[in-house]
PDB file of C-alpha atoms in Angstrom:
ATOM      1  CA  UNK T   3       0.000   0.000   0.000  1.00  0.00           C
ATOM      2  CA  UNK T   4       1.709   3.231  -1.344  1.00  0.00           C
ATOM      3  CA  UNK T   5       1.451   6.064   0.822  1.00  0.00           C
ATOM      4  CA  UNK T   6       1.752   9.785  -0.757  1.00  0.00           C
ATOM      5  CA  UNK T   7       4.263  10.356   1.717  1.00  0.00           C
ATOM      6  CA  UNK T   8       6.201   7.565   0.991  1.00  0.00           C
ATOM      7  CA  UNK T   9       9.885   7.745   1.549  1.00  0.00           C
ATOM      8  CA  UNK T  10      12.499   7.322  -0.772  1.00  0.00           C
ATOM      9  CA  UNK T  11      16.211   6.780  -0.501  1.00  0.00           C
ATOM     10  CA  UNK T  12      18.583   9.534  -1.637  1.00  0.00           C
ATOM     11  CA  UNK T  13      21.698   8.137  -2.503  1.00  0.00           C
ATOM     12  CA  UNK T  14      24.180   9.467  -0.204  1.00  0.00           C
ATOM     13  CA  UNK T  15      26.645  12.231  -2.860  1.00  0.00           C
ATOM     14  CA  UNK T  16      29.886  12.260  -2.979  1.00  0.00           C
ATOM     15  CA  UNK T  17      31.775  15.774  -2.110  1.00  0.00           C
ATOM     16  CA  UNK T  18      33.534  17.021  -5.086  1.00  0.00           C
ATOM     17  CA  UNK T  19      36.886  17.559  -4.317  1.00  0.00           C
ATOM     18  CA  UNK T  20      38.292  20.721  -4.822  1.00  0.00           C
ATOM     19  CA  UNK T  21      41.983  20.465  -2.725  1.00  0.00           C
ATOM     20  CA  UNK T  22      43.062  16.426  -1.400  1.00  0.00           C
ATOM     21  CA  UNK T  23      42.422  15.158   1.197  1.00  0.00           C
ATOM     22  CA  UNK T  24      44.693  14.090   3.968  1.00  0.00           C
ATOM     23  CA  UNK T  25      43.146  11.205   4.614  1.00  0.00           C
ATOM     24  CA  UNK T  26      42.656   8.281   2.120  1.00  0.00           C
ATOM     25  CA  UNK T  27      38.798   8.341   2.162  1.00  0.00           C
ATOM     26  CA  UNK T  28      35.560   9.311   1.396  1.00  0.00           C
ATOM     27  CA  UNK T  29      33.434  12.251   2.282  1.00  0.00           C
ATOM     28  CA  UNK T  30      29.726  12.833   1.655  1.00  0.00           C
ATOM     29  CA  UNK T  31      27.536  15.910   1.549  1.00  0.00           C
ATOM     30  CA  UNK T  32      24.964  16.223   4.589  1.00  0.00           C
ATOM     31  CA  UNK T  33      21.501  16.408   3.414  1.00  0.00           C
ATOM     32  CA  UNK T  34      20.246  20.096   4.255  1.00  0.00           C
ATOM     33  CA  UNK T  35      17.992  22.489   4.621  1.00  0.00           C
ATOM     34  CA  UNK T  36      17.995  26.342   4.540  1.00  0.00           C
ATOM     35  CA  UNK T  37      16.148  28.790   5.378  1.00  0.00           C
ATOM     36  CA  UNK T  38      15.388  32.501   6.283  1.00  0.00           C
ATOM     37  CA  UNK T  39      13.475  34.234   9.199  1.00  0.00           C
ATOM     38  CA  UNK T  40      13.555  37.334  10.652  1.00  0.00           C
ATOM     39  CA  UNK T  41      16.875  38.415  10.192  1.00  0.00           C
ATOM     40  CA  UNK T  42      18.471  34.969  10.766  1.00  0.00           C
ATOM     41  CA  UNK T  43      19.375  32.675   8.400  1.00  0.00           C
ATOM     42  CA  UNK T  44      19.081  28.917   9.037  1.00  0.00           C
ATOM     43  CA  UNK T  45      21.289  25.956   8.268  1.00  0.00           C
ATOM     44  CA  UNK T  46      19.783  22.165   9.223  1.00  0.00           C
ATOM     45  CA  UNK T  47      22.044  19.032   8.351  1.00  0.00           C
ATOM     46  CA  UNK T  48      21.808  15.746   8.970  1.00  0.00           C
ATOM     47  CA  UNK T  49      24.927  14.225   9.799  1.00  0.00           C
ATOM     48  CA  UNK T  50      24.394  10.725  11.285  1.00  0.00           C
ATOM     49  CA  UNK T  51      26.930   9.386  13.388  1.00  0.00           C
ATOM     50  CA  UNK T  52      28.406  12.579  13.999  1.00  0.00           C
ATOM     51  CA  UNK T  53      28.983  13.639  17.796  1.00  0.00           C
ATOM     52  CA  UNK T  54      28.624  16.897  18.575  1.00  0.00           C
ATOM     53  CA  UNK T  55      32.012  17.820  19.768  1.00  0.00           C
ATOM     54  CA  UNK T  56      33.143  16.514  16.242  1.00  0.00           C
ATOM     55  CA  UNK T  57      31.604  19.503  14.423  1.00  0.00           C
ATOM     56  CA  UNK T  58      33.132  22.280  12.828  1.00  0.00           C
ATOM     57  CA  UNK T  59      31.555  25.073  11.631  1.00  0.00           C
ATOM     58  CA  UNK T  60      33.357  28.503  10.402  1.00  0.00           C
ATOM     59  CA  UNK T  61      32.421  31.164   8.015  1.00  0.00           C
ATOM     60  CA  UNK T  62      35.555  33.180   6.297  1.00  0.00           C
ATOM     61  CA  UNK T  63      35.097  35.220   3.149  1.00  0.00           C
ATOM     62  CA  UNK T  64      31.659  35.038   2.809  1.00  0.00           C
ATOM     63  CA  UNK T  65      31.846  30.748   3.050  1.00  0.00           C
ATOM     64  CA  UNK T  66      30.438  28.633   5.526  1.00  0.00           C
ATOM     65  CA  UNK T  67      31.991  25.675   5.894  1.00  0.00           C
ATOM     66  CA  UNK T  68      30.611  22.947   7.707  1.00  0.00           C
ATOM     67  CA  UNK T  69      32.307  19.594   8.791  1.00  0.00           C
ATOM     68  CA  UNK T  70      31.580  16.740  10.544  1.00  0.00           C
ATOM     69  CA  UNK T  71      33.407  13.543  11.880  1.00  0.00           C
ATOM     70  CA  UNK T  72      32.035  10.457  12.429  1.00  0.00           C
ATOM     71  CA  UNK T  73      32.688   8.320  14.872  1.00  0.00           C
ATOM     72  CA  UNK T  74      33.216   4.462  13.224  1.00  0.00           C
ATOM     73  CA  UNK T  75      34.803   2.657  16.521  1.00  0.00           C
ATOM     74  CA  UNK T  76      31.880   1.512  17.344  1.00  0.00           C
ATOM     75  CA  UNK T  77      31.754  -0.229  13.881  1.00  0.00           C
ATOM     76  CA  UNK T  78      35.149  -2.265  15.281  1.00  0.00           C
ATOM     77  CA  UNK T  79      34.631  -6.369  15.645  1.00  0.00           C
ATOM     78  CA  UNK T  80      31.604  -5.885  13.220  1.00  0.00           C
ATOM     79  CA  UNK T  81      31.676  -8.108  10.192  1.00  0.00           C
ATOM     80  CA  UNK T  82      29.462  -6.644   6.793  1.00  0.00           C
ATOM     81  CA  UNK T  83      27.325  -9.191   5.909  1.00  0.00           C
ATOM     82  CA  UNK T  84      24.722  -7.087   4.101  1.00  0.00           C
ATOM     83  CA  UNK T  85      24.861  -3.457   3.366  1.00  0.00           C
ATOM     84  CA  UNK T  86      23.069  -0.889   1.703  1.00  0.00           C
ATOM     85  CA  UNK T  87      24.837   2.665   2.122  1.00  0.00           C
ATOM     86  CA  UNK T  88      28.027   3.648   3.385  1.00  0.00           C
ATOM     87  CA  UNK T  89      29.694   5.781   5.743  1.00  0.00           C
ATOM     88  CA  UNK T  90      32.316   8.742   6.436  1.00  0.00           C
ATOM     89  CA  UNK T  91      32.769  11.994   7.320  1.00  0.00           C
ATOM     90  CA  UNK T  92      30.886  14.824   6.068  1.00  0.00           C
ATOM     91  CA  UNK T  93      31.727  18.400   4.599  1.00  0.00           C
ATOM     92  CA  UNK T  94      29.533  21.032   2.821  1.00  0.00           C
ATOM     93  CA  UNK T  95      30.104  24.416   2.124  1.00  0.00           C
ATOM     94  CA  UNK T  96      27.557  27.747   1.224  1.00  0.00           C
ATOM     95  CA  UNK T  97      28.294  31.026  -0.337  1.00  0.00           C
ATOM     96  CA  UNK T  98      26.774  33.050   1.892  1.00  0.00           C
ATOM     97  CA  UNK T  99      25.174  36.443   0.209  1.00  0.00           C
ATOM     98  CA  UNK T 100      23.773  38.315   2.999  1.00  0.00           C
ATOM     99  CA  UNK T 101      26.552  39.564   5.812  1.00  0.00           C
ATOM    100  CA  UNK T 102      26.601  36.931   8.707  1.00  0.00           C
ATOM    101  CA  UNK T 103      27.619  38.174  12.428  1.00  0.00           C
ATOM    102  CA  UNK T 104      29.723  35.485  12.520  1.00  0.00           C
ATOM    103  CA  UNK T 105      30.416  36.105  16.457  1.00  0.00           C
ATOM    104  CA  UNK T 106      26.504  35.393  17.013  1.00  0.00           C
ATOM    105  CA  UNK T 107      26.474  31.991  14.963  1.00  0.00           C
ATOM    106  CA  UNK T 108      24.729  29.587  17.155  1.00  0.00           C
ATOM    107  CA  UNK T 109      24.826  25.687  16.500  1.00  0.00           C
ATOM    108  CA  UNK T 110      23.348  23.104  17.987  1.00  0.00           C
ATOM    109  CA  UNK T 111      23.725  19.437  17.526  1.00  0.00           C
ATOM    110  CA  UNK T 112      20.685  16.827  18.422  1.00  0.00           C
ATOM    111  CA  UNK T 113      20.130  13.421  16.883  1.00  0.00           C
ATOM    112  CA  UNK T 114      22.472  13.705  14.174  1.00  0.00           C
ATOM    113  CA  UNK T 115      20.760  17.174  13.172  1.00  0.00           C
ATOM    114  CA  UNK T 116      22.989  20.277  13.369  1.00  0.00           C
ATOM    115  CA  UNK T 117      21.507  23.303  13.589  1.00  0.00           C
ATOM    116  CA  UNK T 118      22.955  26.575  12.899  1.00  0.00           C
ATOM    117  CA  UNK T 119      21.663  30.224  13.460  1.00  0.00           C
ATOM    118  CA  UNK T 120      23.149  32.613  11.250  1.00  0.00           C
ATOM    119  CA  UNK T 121      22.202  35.998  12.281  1.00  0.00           C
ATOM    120  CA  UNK T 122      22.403  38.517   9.453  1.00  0.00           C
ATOM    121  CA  UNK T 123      24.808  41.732  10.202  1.00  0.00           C
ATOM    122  CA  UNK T 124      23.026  44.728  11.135  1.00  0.00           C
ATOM    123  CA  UNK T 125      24.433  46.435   7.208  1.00  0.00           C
ATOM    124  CA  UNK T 126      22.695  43.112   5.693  1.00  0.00           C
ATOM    125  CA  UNK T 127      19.171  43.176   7.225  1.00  0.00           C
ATOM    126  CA  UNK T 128      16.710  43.863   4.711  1.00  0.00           C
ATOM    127  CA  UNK T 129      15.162  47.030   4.554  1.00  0.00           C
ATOM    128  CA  UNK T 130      11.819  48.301   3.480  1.00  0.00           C
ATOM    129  CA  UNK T 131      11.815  51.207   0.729  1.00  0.00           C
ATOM    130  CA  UNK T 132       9.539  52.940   0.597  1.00  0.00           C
ATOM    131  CA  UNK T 133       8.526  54.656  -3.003  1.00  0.00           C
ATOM    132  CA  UNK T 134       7.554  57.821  -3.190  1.00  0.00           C
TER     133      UNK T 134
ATOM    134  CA  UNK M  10      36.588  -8.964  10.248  1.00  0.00           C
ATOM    135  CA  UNK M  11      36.990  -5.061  10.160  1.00  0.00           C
ATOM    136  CA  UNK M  12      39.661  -3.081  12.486  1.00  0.00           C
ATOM    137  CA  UNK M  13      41.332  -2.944  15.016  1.00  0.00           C
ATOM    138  CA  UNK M  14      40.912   0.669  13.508  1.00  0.00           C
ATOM    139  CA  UNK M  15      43.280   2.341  16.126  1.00  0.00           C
ATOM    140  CA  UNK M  16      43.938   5.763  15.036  1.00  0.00           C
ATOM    141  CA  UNK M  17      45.849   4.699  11.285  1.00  0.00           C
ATOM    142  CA  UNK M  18      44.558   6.992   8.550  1.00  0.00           C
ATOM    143  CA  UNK M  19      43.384   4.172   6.708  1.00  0.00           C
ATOM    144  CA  UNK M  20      40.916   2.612   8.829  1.00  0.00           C
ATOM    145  CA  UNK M  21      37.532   4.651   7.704  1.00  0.00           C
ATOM    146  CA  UNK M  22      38.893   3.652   4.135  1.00  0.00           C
ATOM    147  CA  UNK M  23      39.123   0.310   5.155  1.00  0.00           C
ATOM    148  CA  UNK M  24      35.565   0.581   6.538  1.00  0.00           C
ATOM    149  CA  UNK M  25      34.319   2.565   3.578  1.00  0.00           C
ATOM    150  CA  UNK M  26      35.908  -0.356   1.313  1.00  0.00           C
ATOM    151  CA  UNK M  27      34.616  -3.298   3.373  1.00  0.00           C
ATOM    152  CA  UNK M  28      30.955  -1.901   3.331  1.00  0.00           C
ATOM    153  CA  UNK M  29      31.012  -1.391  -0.595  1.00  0.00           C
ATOM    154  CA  UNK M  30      32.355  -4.444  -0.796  1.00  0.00           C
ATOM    155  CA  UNK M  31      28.988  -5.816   0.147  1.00  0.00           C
ATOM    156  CA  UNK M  32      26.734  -3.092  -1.485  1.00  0.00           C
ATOM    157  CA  UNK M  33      23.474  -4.889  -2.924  1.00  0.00           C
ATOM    158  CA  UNK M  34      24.752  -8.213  -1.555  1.00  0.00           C
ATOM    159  CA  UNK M  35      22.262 -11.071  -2.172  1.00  0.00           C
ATOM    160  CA  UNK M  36      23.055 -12.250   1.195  1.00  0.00           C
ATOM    161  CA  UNK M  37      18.989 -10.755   2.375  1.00  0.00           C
ATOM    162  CA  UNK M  38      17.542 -11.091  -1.267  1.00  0.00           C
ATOM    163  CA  UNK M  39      13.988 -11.518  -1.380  1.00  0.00           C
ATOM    164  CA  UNK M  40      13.663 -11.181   2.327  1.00  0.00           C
ATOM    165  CA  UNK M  41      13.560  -7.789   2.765  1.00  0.00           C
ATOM    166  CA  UNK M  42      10.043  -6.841   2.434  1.00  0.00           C
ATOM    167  CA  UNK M  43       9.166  -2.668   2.520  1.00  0.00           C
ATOM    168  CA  UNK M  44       6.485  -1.032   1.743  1.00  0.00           C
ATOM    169  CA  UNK M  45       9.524   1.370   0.388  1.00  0.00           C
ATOM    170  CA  UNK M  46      13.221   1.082   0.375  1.00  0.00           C
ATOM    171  CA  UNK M  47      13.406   3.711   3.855  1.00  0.00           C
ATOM    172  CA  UNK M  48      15.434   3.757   5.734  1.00  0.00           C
ATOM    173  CA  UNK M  49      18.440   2.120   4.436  1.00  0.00           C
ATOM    174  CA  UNK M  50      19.524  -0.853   6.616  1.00  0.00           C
ATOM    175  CA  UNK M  51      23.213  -2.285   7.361  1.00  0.00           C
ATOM    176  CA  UNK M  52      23.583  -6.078   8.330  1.00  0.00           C
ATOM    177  CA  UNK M  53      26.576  -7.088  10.409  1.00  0.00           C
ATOM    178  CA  UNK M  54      27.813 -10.326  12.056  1.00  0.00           C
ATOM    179  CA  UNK M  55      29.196  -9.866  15.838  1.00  0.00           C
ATOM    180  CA  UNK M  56      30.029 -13.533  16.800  1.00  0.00           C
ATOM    181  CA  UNK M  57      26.958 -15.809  16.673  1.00  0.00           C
ATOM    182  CA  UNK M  58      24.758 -12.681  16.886  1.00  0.00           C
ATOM    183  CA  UNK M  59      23.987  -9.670  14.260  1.00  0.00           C
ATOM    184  CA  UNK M  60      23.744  -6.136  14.594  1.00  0.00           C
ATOM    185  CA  UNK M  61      21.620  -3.737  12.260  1.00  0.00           C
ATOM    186  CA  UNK M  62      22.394  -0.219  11.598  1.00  0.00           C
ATOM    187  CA  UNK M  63      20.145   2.411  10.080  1.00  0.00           C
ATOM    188  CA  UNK M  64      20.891   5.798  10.175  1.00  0.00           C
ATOM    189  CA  UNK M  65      17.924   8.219  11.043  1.00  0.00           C
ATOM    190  CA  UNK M  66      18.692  11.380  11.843  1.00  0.00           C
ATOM    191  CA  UNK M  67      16.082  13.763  14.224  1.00  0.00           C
ATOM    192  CA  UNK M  68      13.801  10.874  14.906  1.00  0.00           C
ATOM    193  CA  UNK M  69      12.055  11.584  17.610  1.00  0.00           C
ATOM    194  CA  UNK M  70      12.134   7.882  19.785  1.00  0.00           C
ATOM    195  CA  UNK M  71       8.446   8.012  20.475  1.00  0.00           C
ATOM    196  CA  UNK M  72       7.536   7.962  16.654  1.00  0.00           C
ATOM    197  CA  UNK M  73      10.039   4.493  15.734  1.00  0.00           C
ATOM    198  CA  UNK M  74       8.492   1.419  16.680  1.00  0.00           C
ATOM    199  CA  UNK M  75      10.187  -1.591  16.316  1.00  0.00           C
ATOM    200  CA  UNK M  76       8.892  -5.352  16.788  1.00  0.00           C
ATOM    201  CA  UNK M  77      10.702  -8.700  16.690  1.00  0.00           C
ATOM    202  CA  UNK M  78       9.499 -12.162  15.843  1.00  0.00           C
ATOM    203  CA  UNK M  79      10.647 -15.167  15.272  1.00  0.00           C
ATOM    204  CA  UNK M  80      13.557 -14.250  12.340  1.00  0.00           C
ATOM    205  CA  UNK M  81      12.038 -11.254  11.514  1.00  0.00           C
ATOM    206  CA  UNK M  82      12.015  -7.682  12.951  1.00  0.00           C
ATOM    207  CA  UNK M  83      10.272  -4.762  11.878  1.00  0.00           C
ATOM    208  CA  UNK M  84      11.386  -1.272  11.763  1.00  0.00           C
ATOM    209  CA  UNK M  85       8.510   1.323  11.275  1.00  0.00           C
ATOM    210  CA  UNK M  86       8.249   5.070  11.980  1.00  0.00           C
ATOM    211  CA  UNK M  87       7.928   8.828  11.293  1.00  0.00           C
ATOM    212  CA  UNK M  88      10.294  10.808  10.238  1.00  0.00           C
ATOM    213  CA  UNK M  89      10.006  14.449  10.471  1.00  0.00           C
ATOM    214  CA  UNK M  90      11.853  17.704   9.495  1.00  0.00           C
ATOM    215  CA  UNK M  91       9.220  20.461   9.964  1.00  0.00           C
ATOM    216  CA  UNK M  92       9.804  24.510  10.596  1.00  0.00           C
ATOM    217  CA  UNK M  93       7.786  27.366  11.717  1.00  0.00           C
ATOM    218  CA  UNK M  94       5.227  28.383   9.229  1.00  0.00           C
ATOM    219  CA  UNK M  95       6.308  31.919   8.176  1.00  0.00           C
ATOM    220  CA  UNK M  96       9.712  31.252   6.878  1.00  0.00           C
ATOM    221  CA  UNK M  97      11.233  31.329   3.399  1.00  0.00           C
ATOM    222  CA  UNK M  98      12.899  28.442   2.102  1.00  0.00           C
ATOM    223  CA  UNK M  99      15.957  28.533   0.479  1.00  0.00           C
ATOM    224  CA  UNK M 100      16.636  25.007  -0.226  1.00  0.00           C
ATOM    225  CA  UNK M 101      14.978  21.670   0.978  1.00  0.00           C
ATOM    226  CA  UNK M 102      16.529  18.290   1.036  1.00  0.00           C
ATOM    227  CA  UNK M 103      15.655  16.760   4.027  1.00  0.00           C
ATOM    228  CA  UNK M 104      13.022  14.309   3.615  1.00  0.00           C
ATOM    229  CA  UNK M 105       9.900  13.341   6.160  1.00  0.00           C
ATOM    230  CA  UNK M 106       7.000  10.833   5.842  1.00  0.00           C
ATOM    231  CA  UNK M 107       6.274   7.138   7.147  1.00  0.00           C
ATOM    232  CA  UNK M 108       7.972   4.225   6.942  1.00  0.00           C
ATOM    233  CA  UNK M 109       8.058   0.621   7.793  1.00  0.00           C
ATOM    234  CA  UNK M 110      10.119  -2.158   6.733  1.00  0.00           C
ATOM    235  CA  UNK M 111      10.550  -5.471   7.912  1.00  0.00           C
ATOM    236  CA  UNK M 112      13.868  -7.166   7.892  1.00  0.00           C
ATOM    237  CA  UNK M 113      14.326 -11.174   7.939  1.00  0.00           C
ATOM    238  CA  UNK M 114      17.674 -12.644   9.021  1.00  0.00           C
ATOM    239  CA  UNK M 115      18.802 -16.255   8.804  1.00  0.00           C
ATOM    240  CA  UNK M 116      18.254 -16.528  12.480  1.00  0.00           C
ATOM    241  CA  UNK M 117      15.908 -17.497  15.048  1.00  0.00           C
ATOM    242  CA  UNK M 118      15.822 -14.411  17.413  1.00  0.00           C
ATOM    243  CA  UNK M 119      16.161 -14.384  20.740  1.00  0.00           C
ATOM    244  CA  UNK M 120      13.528 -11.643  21.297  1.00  0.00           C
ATOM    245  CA  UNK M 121      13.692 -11.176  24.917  1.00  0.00           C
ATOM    246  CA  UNK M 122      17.534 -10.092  24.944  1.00  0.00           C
ATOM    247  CA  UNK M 123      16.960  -7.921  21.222  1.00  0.00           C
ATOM    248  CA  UNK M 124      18.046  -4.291  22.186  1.00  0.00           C
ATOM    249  CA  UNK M 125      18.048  -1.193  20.454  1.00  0.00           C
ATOM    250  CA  UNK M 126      20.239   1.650  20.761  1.00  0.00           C
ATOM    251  CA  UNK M 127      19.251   5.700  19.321  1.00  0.00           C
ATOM    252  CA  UNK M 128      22.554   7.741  19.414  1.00  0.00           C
ATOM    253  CA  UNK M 129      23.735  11.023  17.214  1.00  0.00           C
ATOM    254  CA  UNK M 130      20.756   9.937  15.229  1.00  0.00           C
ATOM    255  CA  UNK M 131      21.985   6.465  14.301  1.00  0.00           C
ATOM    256  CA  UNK M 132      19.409   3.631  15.741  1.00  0.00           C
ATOM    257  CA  UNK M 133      21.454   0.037  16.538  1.00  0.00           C
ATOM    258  CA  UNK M 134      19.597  -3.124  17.261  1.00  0.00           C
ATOM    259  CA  UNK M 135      21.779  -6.050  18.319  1.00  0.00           C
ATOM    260  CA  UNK M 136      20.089  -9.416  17.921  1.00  0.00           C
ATOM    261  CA  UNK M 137      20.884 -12.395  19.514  1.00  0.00           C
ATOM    262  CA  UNK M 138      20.624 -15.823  18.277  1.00  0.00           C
ATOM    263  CA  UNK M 139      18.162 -17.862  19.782  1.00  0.00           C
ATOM    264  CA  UNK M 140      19.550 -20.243  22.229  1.00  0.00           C
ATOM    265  CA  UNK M 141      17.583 -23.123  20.735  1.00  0.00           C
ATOM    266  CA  UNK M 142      19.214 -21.981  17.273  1.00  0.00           C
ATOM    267  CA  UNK M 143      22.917 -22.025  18.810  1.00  0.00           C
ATOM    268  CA  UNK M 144      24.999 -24.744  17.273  1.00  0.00           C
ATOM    269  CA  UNK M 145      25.662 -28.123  19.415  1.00  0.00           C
ATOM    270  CA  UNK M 146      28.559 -30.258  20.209  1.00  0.00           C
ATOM    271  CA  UNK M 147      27.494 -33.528  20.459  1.00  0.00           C
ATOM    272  CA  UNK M 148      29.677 -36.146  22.286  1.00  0.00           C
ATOM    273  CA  UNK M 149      30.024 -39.526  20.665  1.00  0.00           C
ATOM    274  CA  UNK M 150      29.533 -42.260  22.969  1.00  0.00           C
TER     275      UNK M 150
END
């Protein structure tokens, strides 16, 4: 019985390198979502497997940059036997057009969600103009 | 086997490799029934026992049910990403909706010892083998 809300898989992506990596393996893309309100932008992504004290978020130059290490030990003495996605770290990074306060970013990490709370720089808050 | 990891640079690659090495295995064929493919399940062997691993991120542990029998268990829930009305959405890739799959292993279950385990939004359950489903020595007389 097909639900309209059925859900389907997305195939983890691969992150395109740009530089190397130092470390011999892969890297996928957290699935996100953004979005604006108020004067603060928002950044959800789901990293599973990620601890929260092995997130790193930073914004330089107008990028945020957003990584996240997973935490495979507890994968140690397991043997695959069946297996249908894989695992690794994650990285992602955003132009960012509006000015971010980066000294008021907020993140939080529940669940394998991190949120972030961009708030926009008071020169970068939308204003109303009026016409004349 | 996979690891000891220890802290070598290789060992997620070694993971990585020895999970794609059994991507789409027919080890489960035809005994994975879904009404869809979510959530996407791992298999592993742990001595006589298995572990499943099936990553579900901002589940809230109230809305995943899951249900063992015999060889089979069943995984069903709700997933859900929702936000305050008024906002404006730049970009939406998250997904949300129902699910419920049932997963049958090669193994009588000991159901009374099956636990589950929700962490950084990864869900675990380690089944045991059945005691009655353990292999036996038997002594020649």
């Amino acid at each position: 019985m097909a639900t309209a809300q059925e859900l389907q898989i997305k195939q983890k992506q691969e992150v395109e390198k740009k530089e190397e990596a130092t470390i011999p393996a892969r890297t996928f893309v957290p699935t996100t979502d953004i979005y604006e309100k108020g004067d603060t932008l928002y950044v959800v992504m789901e990293m599973p497997g990620v601890d929260k004290n092995n997130v790193d978020v930073r914004v330089e130059d107008g990028i945020l940059k957003v990584e996240g290490r997973l935490d495979f030990s507890k994968y140690e003495g397991l043997q695959p036997v069946y297996t249908e996605y894989n695992v690794g770290h994650y990285r992602r990074s955003f132009d960012i057009t509006s000015r971010i306060d980066s000294n008021k970013i907020e993140a939080e990490m529940e669940d394998g969600v991190l949120s972030l709370a961009l708030p926009m720089a008071e020169s970068a808050k939308p204003r109303t103009i009026r016409v004349k | 086997m996979i690891g000891p990891f220890g802290n070598t640079f290789d060992a997620l690659l070694a993971l990585q490799e020895a999970l794609e090495g059994h991507l789409s295995s027919d080890w489960l064929r035809g005994s994975t029934a879904s009404r869809g493919p979510f959530p996407p399940i791992n298999v592993f062997e742990q001595g006589d026992n298995f572990v499943a691993i099936i990553e579900l991120p901002g589940m809230n542990r109230n809305d995943l049910e899951i249900q063992a029998k015999e060889n089979t268990i069943r995984i069903a829930g709700r997933k859900t990403a929702s936000y305050a009305e008024d906002i404006s959405i730049h970009r939406r890739e998250r997904v949300a909706g129902e699910f419920d799959r049932t997963l049958t292993l090669p193994i009588q279950i000991n159901t009374e010892r099956i636990r589950a385990e929700y962490r950084d939004g990864v869900l675990a359950i380690f089944v045991p083998r059945a005691e009655s489903d353990k292999p036996r020595t038997i002594k020649i007389s």
